[in-house]
C-alpha cells in the first residue's frame, strides 16, 4: 500500500483526529523520557476503543507495519519509542483516548478500566469510592495502566502490596494476529490451567497491546506515619526495617533510601531544601497506622537502635508528609537535569546489597575515576537505582561507556543472586545484557513464546530481543 493510501486507511479506522502525522506533533512520542532514544514512526494512532485497536493491529499485520504500543512514554529504558531508521515502517499506538472507568465493584473490591487511564485517574477513582489502589510512582500523572501492566511497575508500596502483577485480577489484550485475549475477570481464584494474563504483564509491548484491566482495590488507609532519618550504613537501615516489621507487622508500606552522593546532587539544584539530611544515607519510611498507633512507643523503639535522633524528621501534617515524599520524587528529575548517566535498576537479596556495593563501586571508579554515583531506591524491596555518570557526558559518550561499565555491574549483580531489571524492564537499554545474565533455557523459552505469538516480530521490535 502506498504511504498516502495507508494513512487514509488508518484514518478510516481512528477518524481524522485519531491519526497524527505532523512531524512537530509526533516528536514528543518519538523521543523517550530520558531523551536518549530518538525514533521515527510513520504516524501516531490514537484509537478510542477495543474495536479500533483490533482493526489497527489487523491492518498492520496485513501491511507488515511494526507496532509500538505506548502509554505515558515514561519508560526509562527506551521501551515505548520507535527505533531510528528501522527497515519497516513503524506505527505508534498510544491509548490516551481509551481512558474510561468501566466498573467499580465495591463488594468485590475491584475496578475495571480502559488501559489508557492514567495511574492518578485510577487512584482517584478508587478514593472517590472510599477505597484504595496502592500503586504509586513519581510518574503517576503521566503513566497509563496499560504501561504499568506492560512493565509490571513497582514503585514505593511494593513492600506491602506487591508489584502491578499482584494488583491485577484480569486483563484484555489484542494479540499480534489481531485476536482478542479475554482474561478480564474480577476473580481472585481461577485455577483453569495456566494464567494467561501473566504473559502480557511485564511483556513490554512485545506480545500484544493491553486494552482493559481489572485491578484489586483495598480498604482505605486510616492514617500514615511518615518519617525520614539518617543512617550510617545499609546494615543500620536494614536493622531499622527488621525492627519496624517486627513491631508493625505488615504495615511498613514504604522504605526508601538515598545515598550521600544523591543528596549532594539534590542540594546542588535545591540548596535550600531543609528536608535533605547531611548523612551517608537518608531513609524515607512510611507506616500505615490505625487508631492504636502510639508515638511514645515508636520513639522508645528508635531509642533502642543506634540512630542519631537529631537527624530525624517526622511529618505531623499531610503537607509535611507530601514535602518528605517530594524529595524522593525529585531525585529522577534532578538526575535528568544533571545530564546523561548510566542507569542500573537492580534488585538483590537484602542480605547481599552491602556486599554488592563494596565489591562493585571500586570497579567502576577504577574505570572512570572522575565518575559520580547516584544511588537511591526502594531499599525495602532490595531494589536500588544504581546510577553512575560523568558530568557533562553526551548521549553518544554515555552509550559507549555503557558497553564497558554495565557488564561489570550486571556480572556482580548476577553473581550475588540479583536481577538486572528490578522494575523498569529491559526496553532497548538492556537488550544485549539479557541473554548474558539469564539462564540460557529461560532465555530460549522466552524467545519461543515471542516467536509463537509474534512470528513476524511486528510488536515492539528491537526491545527485549535483538533484531
Ligand atoms: C520520574 C519517573 C519515576 C518513575 N518511577 C518508577 C517507579 O518507582 N517504579 C517503576 O516501576 N517505574 C517507574 N518509572 C518508570 C515508568 O513510569 C513505568 O515503567 C511505567 O509503568 C510506564 O508506564 P507508561 O504508561 O509511561 O508506559 P510507556 O513508557 O509508554 O511504555 C512502557 C512499556 O510498556 C509498553 N506499553 C505501554 N502501554 C502498553 C499497552 N497498553 N499494551 C502493551 N504494552 C504497552 C511499551 O511498549 C513499553 O515497552 C518512573 C519513570 C519516571 C519518568
Short mmCIF file of N, CA and C in Angstrom, two decimals, residues 22-174:
data_model
loop_
_atom_site.label_atom_id
_atom_site.label_comp_id
_atom_site.label_asym_id
_atom_site.label_seq_id
_atom_site.Cartn_x
_atom_site.Cartn_y
_atom_site.Cartn_z
N UNK A 22 1.81 14.94 11.53
CA UNK A 22 2.59 16.19 11.56
C UNK A 22 3.88 15.96 12.40
N UNK A 23 5.03 16.32 11.83
CA UNK A 23 6.31 15.97 12.47
C UNK A 23 6.49 16.62 13.83
N UNK A 24 6.05 17.88 13.95
CA UNK A 24 6.21 18.57 15.25
C UNK A 24 5.33 17.91 16.31
N UNK A 25 4.11 17.56 15.92
CA UNK A 25 3.21 16.91 16.88
C UNK A 25 3.69 15.51 17.23
N UNK A 26 4.35 14.87 16.29
CA UNK A 26 4.83 13.49 16.52
C UNK A 26 6.04 13.42 17.46
N UNK A 27 6.85 14.49 17.42
CA UNK A 27 8.16 14.49 18.08
C UNK A 27 8.14 13.96 19.53
N UNK A 28 7.26 14.49 20.42
CA UNK A 28 7.32 14.01 21.81
C UNK A 28 7.02 12.51 21.97
N UNK A 29 6.37 11.92 20.99
CA UNK A 29 6.03 10.49 21.07
C UNK A 29 7.17 9.62 20.53
N UNK A 30 8.12 10.27 19.85
CA UNK A 30 9.21 9.51 19.22
C UNK A 30 10.50 9.54 20.05
N UNK A 31 10.51 10.39 21.10
CA UNK A 31 11.70 10.52 21.95
C UNK A 31 11.33 10.02 23.35
N UNK A 32 12.22 9.25 23.95
CA UNK A 32 11.89 8.68 25.27
C UNK A 32 12.08 9.72 26.38
N UNK A 33 11.63 9.37 27.58
CA UNK A 33 11.62 10.32 28.71
C UNK A 33 13.02 10.84 29.02
N UNK A 34 14.02 9.95 28.92
CA UNK A 34 15.40 10.39 29.22
C UNK A 34 16.06 11.09 28.04
N UNK A 35 15.36 11.14 26.91
CA UNK A 35 15.84 11.79 25.69
C UNK A 35 17.10 11.12 25.14
N UNK A 36 17.17 9.81 25.35
CA UNK A 36 18.32 9.03 24.86
C UNK A 36 18.04 8.42 23.50
N UNK A 37 16.78 8.04 23.27
CA UNK A 37 16.43 7.34 22.04
C UNK A 37 15.49 8.20 21.19
N UNK A 38 15.89 8.41 19.93
CA UNK A 38 15.09 9.23 19.01
C UNK A 38 14.68 8.33 17.85
N UNK A 39 13.42 8.00 17.72
CA UNK A 39 12.99 7.08 16.66
C UNK A 39 12.17 7.79 15.59
N UNK A 40 11.76 7.00 14.59
CA UNK A 40 10.90 7.57 13.54
C UNK A 40 9.71 6.65 13.32
N UNK A 41 8.52 7.26 13.37
CA UNK A 41 7.30 6.49 13.08
C UNK A 41 6.60 7.13 11.88
N UNK A 42 5.81 6.34 11.17
CA UNK A 42 5.05 6.94 10.06
C UNK A 42 3.89 7.78 10.60
N UNK A 43 3.39 7.39 11.78
CA UNK A 43 2.26 8.12 12.36
C UNK A 43 2.04 7.68 13.81
N UNK A 44 1.22 8.46 14.48
CA UNK A 44 0.76 8.11 15.83
C UNK A 44 -0.74 7.81 15.72
N UNK A 45 -1.15 6.64 16.19
CA UNK A 45 -2.58 6.30 16.18
C UNK A 45 -3.14 6.43 17.58
N UNK A 46 -4.31 7.04 17.68
CA UNK A 46 -4.96 7.24 18.98
C UNK A 46 -6.35 6.61 18.94
N UNK A 47 -6.42 5.28 19.06
CA UNK A 47 -7.73 4.61 18.98
C UNK A 47 -8.62 4.99 20.17
N UNK A 48 -9.94 4.80 19.97
CA UNK A 48 -10.88 5.17 21.05
C UNK A 48 -11.51 3.97 21.72
N UNK A 49 -11.35 2.79 21.14
CA UNK A 49 -11.96 1.61 21.76
C UNK A 49 -11.27 0.34 21.25
N UNK A 50 -11.65 -0.79 21.83
CA UNK A 50 -11.03 -2.07 21.50
C UNK A 50 -11.23 -2.42 20.02
N UNK A 51 -12.40 -2.10 19.47
CA UNK A 51 -12.67 -2.45 18.06
C UNK A 51 -11.67 -1.72 17.15
N UNK A 52 -11.43 -0.44 17.43
CA UNK A 52 -10.46 0.31 16.60
C UNK A 52 -9.06 -0.29 16.75
N UNK A 53 -8.75 -0.69 17.97
CA UNK A 53 -7.43 -1.30 18.21
C UNK A 53 -7.26 -2.59 17.39
N UNK A 54 -8.29 -3.42 17.41
CA UNK A 54 -8.22 -4.68 16.65
C UNK A 54 -8.04 -4.38 15.17
N UNK A 55 -8.79 -3.40 14.67
CA UNK A 55 -8.70 -3.07 13.23
C UNK A 55 -7.29 -2.55 12.91
N UNK A 56 -6.71 -1.76 13.82
CA UNK A 56 -5.34 -1.25 13.59
C UNK A 56 -4.34 -2.40 13.53
N UNK A 57 -4.45 -3.32 14.49
CA UNK A 57 -3.49 -4.43 14.54
C UNK A 57 -3.62 -5.30 13.28
N UNK A 58 -4.87 -5.53 12.84
CA UNK A 58 -5.06 -6.36 11.64
C UNK A 58 -4.49 -5.67 10.39
N UNK A 59 -4.69 -4.36 10.30
CA UNK A 59 -4.15 -3.63 9.14
C UNK A 59 -2.61 -3.69 9.16
N UNK A 60 -2.03 -3.52 10.35
CA UNK A 60 -0.56 -3.56 10.45
C UNK A 60 -0.03 -4.94 10.08
N UNK A 61 -0.74 -5.99 10.50
CA UNK A 61 -0.33 -7.35 10.12
C UNK A 61 -0.34 -7.51 8.61
N UNK A 62 -1.43 -7.05 8.03
CA UNK A 62 -1.60 -7.20 6.57
C UNK A 62 -0.52 -6.43 5.80
N UNK A 63 -0.17 -5.25 6.32
CA UNK A 63 0.79 -4.39 5.61
C UNK A 63 2.21 -4.50 6.16
N UNK A 64 2.42 -5.40 7.12
CA UNK A 64 3.75 -5.60 7.74
C UNK A 64 4.32 -4.28 8.28
N UNK A 65 3.51 -3.64 9.11
CA UNK A 65 3.94 -2.40 9.77
C UNK A 65 4.21 -2.73 11.25
N UNK A 66 5.36 -2.32 11.74
CA UNK A 66 5.67 -2.59 13.15
C UNK A 66 4.82 -1.70 14.06
N UNK A 67 4.43 -2.29 15.19
CA UNK A 67 3.56 -1.57 16.14
C UNK A 67 4.35 -1.26 17.41
N UNK A 68 4.31 0.00 17.82
CA UNK A 68 4.96 0.40 19.08
C UNK A 68 3.83 0.77 20.05
N UNK A 69 3.45 -0.15 20.96
CA UNK A 69 2.44 0.23 21.96
C UNK A 69 3.03 1.29 22.88
N UNK A 70 2.26 2.31 23.16
CA UNK A 70 2.78 3.39 24.01
C UNK A 70 1.71 3.84 25.00
N UNK A 71 2.16 4.07 26.24
CA UNK A 71 1.27 4.63 27.25
C UNK A 71 1.68 6.08 27.48
N UNK A 72 2.15 6.37 28.70
CA UNK A 72 2.56 7.74 29.01
C UNK A 72 3.97 8.08 28.54
N UNK A 73 4.65 7.11 27.91
CA UNK A 73 6.03 7.29 27.44
C UNK A 73 6.96 7.73 28.58
N UNK A 74 6.81 7.10 29.74
CA UNK A 74 7.71 7.40 30.87
C UNK A 74 8.73 6.29 31.07
N UNK A 75 8.80 5.35 30.14
CA UNK A 75 9.80 4.27 30.25
C UNK A 75 11.19 4.88 30.38
N UNK A 76 11.99 4.32 31.28
CA UNK A 76 13.35 4.84 31.46
C UNK A 76 14.37 3.97 30.71
N UNK A 77 13.88 3.01 29.91
CA UNK A 77 14.83 2.19 29.16
C UNK A 77 14.48 2.15 27.67
N UNK A 78 13.88 3.21 27.18
CA UNK A 78 13.63 3.34 25.74
C UNK A 78 12.63 2.31 25.22
N UNK A 79 11.70 1.86 26.11
CA UNK A 79 10.80 0.78 25.71
C UNK A 79 9.63 1.21 24.85
N UNK A 80 9.26 2.49 24.89
CA UNK A 80 7.98 2.89 24.31
C UNK A 80 8.12 3.74 23.05
N UNK A 81 9.34 3.86 22.55
CA UNK A 81 9.51 4.71 21.35
C UNK A 81 9.97 3.86 20.16
N UNK A 82 9.69 4.31 18.94
CA UNK A 82 10.13 3.54 17.77
C UNK A 82 11.64 3.55 17.65
N UNK A 83 12.15 2.63 16.83
CA UNK A 83 13.59 2.59 16.57
C UNK A 83 13.92 3.68 15.56
N UNK A 84 15.21 4.05 15.51
CA UNK A 84 15.59 5.02 14.47
C UNK A 84 16.02 4.23 13.24
N UNK A 85 15.57 4.70 12.08
CA UNK A 85 15.95 4.09 10.79
C UNK A 85 15.72 2.58 10.72
N UNK A 86 14.60 2.13 11.22
CA UNK A 86 14.26 0.71 11.13
C UNK A 86 13.80 0.41 9.70
N UNK A 87 14.06 -0.82 9.22
CA UNK A 87 13.77 -1.10 7.81
C UNK A 87 12.27 -1.16 7.51
N UNK A 88 11.45 -1.45 8.54
CA UNK A 88 10.00 -1.49 8.31
C UNK A 88 9.37 -0.21 8.82
N UNK A 89 8.25 0.22 8.23
CA UNK A 89 7.57 1.37 8.82
C UNK A 89 7.06 1.03 10.23
N UNK A 90 7.03 2.02 11.11
CA UNK A 90 6.57 1.79 12.49
C UNK A 90 5.41 2.73 12.82
N UNK A 91 4.43 2.16 13.48
CA UNK A 91 3.26 2.95 13.90
C UNK A 91 3.20 2.96 15.43
N UNK A 92 3.15 4.15 16.02
CA UNK A 92 2.98 4.22 17.48
C UNK A 92 1.48 4.15 17.76
N UNK A 93 1.09 3.27 18.66
CA UNK A 93 -0.32 3.26 19.09
C UNK A 93 -0.35 3.67 20.56
N UNK A 94 -0.87 4.86 20.80
CA UNK A 94 -0.96 5.38 22.17
C UNK A 94 -2.42 5.33 22.61
N UNK A 95 -2.64 4.84 23.84
CA UNK A 95 -4.02 4.59 24.29
C UNK A 95 -4.63 5.75 25.07
N UNK A 96 -4.06 6.96 24.93
CA UNK A 96 -4.54 8.03 25.83
C UNK A 96 -6.01 8.42 25.62
N UNK A 97 -6.61 8.03 24.46
CA UNK A 97 -8.04 8.33 24.31
C UNK A 97 -8.92 7.19 24.85
N UNK A 98 -8.29 6.10 25.29
CA UNK A 98 -9.07 5.00 25.89
C UNK A 98 -8.93 5.09 27.41
N UNK A 99 -9.68 5.99 28.02
CA UNK A 99 -9.47 6.25 29.45
C UNK A 99 -10.78 6.25 30.23
N UNK A 100 -11.67 5.30 29.86
CA UNK A 100 -12.93 5.23 30.60
C UNK A 100 -12.80 4.30 31.81
N UNK A 101 -13.43 4.75 32.91
CA UNK A 101 -13.56 3.86 34.08
C UNK A 101 -14.80 3.02 33.76
N UNK A 102 -14.64 1.70 33.67
CA UNK A 102 -15.75 0.88 33.18
C UNK A 102 -16.64 0.36 34.30
N UNK A 103 -16.04 -0.01 35.42
CA UNK A 103 -16.87 -0.56 36.50
C UNK A 103 -16.11 -0.53 37.82
N UNK A 104 -16.76 -0.01 38.85
CA UNK A 104 -16.16 -0.09 40.19
C UNK A 104 -17.08 -0.97 41.03
N UNK A 105 -16.58 -2.12 41.43
CA UNK A 105 -17.39 -3.08 42.18
C UNK A 105 -16.96 -3.04 43.65
N UNK A 106 -17.80 -2.37 44.48
CA UNK A 106 -17.42 -2.20 45.90
C UNK A 106 -17.45 -3.53 46.65
N UNK A 107 -18.38 -4.39 46.28
CA UNK A 107 -18.49 -5.66 47.01
C UNK A 107 -17.26 -6.51 46.71
N UNK A 108 -16.87 -6.49 45.45
CA UNK A 108 -15.72 -7.31 45.02
C UNK A 108 -14.38 -6.61 45.23
N UNK A 109 -14.43 -5.33 45.63
CA UNK A 109 -13.20 -4.53 45.76
C UNK A 109 -12.37 -4.58 44.48
N UNK A 110 -12.99 -4.23 43.36
CA UNK A 110 -12.26 -4.27 42.08
C UNK A 110 -12.70 -3.12 41.19
N UNK A 111 -11.81 -2.78 40.27
CA UNK A 111 -12.03 -1.63 39.39
C UNK A 111 -11.64 -2.04 37.97
N UNK A 112 -12.57 -1.91 37.02
CA UNK A 112 -12.26 -2.26 35.64
C UNK A 112 -12.12 -0.98 34.83
N UNK A 113 -11.00 -0.87 34.12
CA UNK A 113 -10.70 0.39 33.41
C UNK A 113 -10.17 0.10 32.01
N UNK A 114 -10.24 1.12 31.16
CA UNK A 114 -9.54 1.03 29.89
C UNK A 114 -8.06 1.30 30.16
N UNK A 115 -7.21 0.72 29.31
CA UNK A 115 -5.76 0.73 29.60
C UNK A 115 -5.12 2.11 29.46
N UNK A 116 -5.83 3.06 28.83
CA UNK A 116 -5.26 4.39 28.68
C UNK A 116 -5.51 5.31 29.87
N UNK A 117 -6.20 4.83 30.92
CA UNK A 117 -6.38 5.65 32.13
C UNK A 117 -5.01 5.92 32.74
N UNK A 118 -4.80 7.14 33.22
CA UNK A 118 -3.53 7.39 33.91
C UNK A 118 -3.61 6.74 35.29
N UNK A 119 -2.43 6.51 35.88
CA UNK A 119 -2.41 5.90 37.21
C UNK A 119 -3.12 6.82 38.22
N UNK A 120 -2.91 8.12 38.10
CA UNK A 120 -3.57 9.06 39.02
C UNK A 120 -5.09 8.93 38.91
N UNK A 121 -5.58 8.80 37.66
CA UNK A 121 -7.03 8.69 37.46
C UNK A 121 -7.58 7.45 38.18
N UNK A 122 -6.83 6.37 38.14
CA UNK A 122 -7.26 5.13 38.81
C UNK A 122 -7.23 5.30 40.33
N UNK A 123 -6.14 5.91 40.83
CA UNK A 123 -6.06 6.14 42.29
C UNK A 123 -7.26 6.99 42.74
N UNK A 124 -7.58 8.02 41.93
CA UNK A 124 -8.67 8.92 42.32
C UNK A 124 -10.04 8.23 42.25
N UNK A 125 -10.21 7.37 41.24
CA UNK A 125 -11.49 6.65 41.12
C UNK A 125 -11.69 5.76 42.35
N UNK A 126 -10.61 5.11 42.79
CA UNK A 126 -10.70 4.25 43.98
C UNK A 126 -11.03 5.09 45.21
N UNK A 127 -10.32 6.21 45.33
CA UNK A 127 -10.51 7.08 46.50
C UNK A 127 -11.94 7.64 46.55
N UNK A 128 -12.48 8.00 45.39
CA UNK A 128 -13.84 8.56 45.35
C UNK A 128 -14.86 7.54 45.85
N UNK A 129 -14.52 6.26 45.76
CA UNK A 129 -15.44 5.21 46.23
C UNK A 129 -15.09 4.77 47.65
N UNK A 130 -14.19 5.52 48.30
CA UNK A 130 -13.79 5.17 49.68
C UNK A 130 -12.86 3.97 49.72
N UNK A 131 -12.16 3.70 48.61
CA UNK A 131 -11.24 2.55 48.57
C UNK A 131 -9.85 3.04 48.18
N UNK A 132 -8.92 2.10 47.98
CA UNK A 132 -7.52 2.48 47.81
C UNK A 132 -6.87 1.60 46.75
N UNK A 133 -6.15 2.25 45.81
CA UNK A 133 -5.31 1.49 44.87
C UNK A 133 -3.86 1.88 45.16
N UNK A 134 -3.04 0.92 45.59
CA UNK A 134 -1.74 1.28 46.19
C UNK A 134 -0.59 1.57 45.25
N UNK A 135 -0.69 1.26 43.94
CA UNK A 135 0.48 1.51 43.09
C UNK A 135 0.78 3.01 43.11
N UNK A 136 2.04 3.36 43.34
CA UNK A 136 2.41 4.78 43.42
C UNK A 136 3.81 4.99 42.86
N UNK A 137 3.89 5.79 41.79
CA UNK A 137 5.18 6.09 41.14
C UNK A 137 5.27 7.60 40.97
N UNK A 138 6.49 8.13 40.88
CA UNK A 138 6.64 9.57 40.67
C UNK A 138 6.06 9.98 39.32
N UNK A 139 5.91 9.03 38.40
CA UNK A 139 5.39 9.35 37.07
C UNK A 139 3.88 9.15 36.97
N UNK A 140 3.19 9.06 38.12
CA UNK A 140 1.79 8.61 38.09
C UNK A 140 0.82 9.51 37.34
N UNK A 141 1.13 10.81 37.21
CA UNK A 141 0.22 11.69 36.46
C UNK A 141 0.27 11.38 34.97
N UNK A 142 1.41 10.87 34.49
CA UNK A 142 1.57 10.63 33.05
C UNK A 142 1.41 9.17 32.66
N UNK A 143 1.91 8.24 33.49
CA UNK A 143 1.91 6.85 33.03
C UNK A 143 0.49 6.30 32.99
N UNK A 144 0.30 5.32 32.12
CA UNK A 144 -1.03 4.72 31.94
C UNK A 144 -1.06 3.30 32.51
N UNK A 145 -2.25 2.84 32.83
CA UNK A 145 -2.40 1.49 33.39
C UNK A 145 -1.85 0.43 32.43
N UNK A 146 -2.06 0.62 31.12
CA UNK A 146 -1.50 -0.32 30.14
C UNK A 146 0.02 -0.38 30.25
N UNK A 147 0.65 0.79 30.42
CA UNK A 147 2.11 0.84 30.57
C UNK A 147 2.53 0.21 31.89
N UNK A 148 1.75 0.46 32.95
CA UNK A 148 2.08 -0.13 34.25
C UNK A 148 2.02 -1.65 34.18
N UNK A 149 1.03 -2.16 33.44
CA UNK A 149 0.92 -3.62 33.31
C UNK A 149 2.05 -4.17 32.44
N UNK A 150 2.30 -3.48 31.32
CA UNK A 150 3.31 -3.99 30.38
C UNK A 150 4.71 -3.95 30.97
N UNK A 151 4.93 -3.10 32.00
CA UNK A 151 6.25 -3.05 32.65
C UNK A 151 6.24 -3.75 34.01
N UNK A 152 5.07 -4.24 34.42
CA UNK A 152 4.92 -4.79 35.78
C UNK A 152 5.51 -3.79 36.78
N UNK A 153 4.95 -2.59 36.79
CA UNK A 153 5.52 -1.48 37.57
C UNK A 153 5.59 -1.79 39.06
N UNK A 154 6.55 -1.15 39.72
CA UNK A 154 6.77 -1.38 41.15
C UNK A 154 6.39 -0.16 41.97
N UNK A 155 7.37 0.72 42.23
CA UNK A 155 7.07 1.93 42.99
C UNK A 155 7.29 1.77 44.47
N UNK A 156 6.69 2.69 45.25
CA UNK A 156 7.08 2.77 46.67
C UNK A 156 6.31 1.82 47.61
N UNK A 157 5.24 1.20 47.12
CA UNK A 157 4.44 0.38 48.05
C UNK A 157 4.54 -1.12 47.81
N UNK A 158 5.55 -1.53 47.06
CA UNK A 158 5.70 -2.97 46.76
C UNK A 158 5.89 -3.77 48.04
N UNK A 159 6.60 -3.17 48.98
CA UNK A 159 6.90 -3.82 50.25
C UNK A 159 5.64 -4.41 50.88
N UNK A 160 4.55 -3.65 50.85
CA UNK A 160 3.31 -4.14 51.46
C UNK A 160 2.37 -4.79 50.44
N UNK A 161 2.27 -4.19 49.23
CA UNK A 161 1.19 -4.62 48.33
C UNK A 161 1.65 -5.42 47.10
N UNK A 162 2.96 -5.47 46.86
CA UNK A 162 3.45 -6.19 45.68
C UNK A 162 3.45 -5.30 44.44
N UNK A 163 3.90 -5.90 43.33
CA UNK A 163 4.02 -5.14 42.08
C UNK A 163 2.69 -5.19 41.33
N UNK A 164 2.67 -4.58 40.15
CA UNK A 164 1.43 -4.48 39.38
C UNK A 164 0.81 -5.87 39.16
N UNK A 165 1.66 -6.87 38.98
CA UNK A 165 1.17 -8.25 38.79
C UNK A 165 0.25 -8.67 39.95
N UNK A 166 0.66 -8.33 41.17
CA UNK A 166 -0.12 -8.73 42.35
C UNK A 166 -1.39 -7.89 42.47
N UNK A 167 -1.43 -6.76 41.77
CA UNK A 167 -2.58 -5.85 41.91
C UNK A 167 -3.59 -6.05 40.79
N UNK A 168 -3.36 -7.08 39.95
CA UNK A 168 -4.20 -7.25 38.77
C UNK A 168 -5.02 -8.53 38.85
N UNK A 169 -6.34 -8.40 38.65
CA UNK A 169 -7.20 -9.58 38.64
C UNK A 169 -7.41 -10.10 37.22
N UNK A 170 -7.52 -9.17 36.26
CA UNK A 170 -7.78 -9.61 34.89
C UNK A 170 -7.34 -8.57 33.88
N UNK A 171 -7.25 -9.00 32.63
CA UNK A 171 -6.98 -8.03 31.56
C UNK A 171 -7.46 -8.56 30.22
N UNK A 172 -7.57 -7.61 29.30
CA UNK A 172 -7.93 -7.94 27.92
C UNK A 172 -6.81 -7.37 27.05
N UNK A 173 -6.43 -8.12 26.01
CA UNK A 173 -5.35 -7.63 25.14
C UNK A 173 -5.58 -8.10 23.72
N UNK A 174 -5.06 -7.31 22.79
CA UNK A 174 -5.12 -7.71 21.38
C UNK A 174 -3.78 -8.36 21.06
#
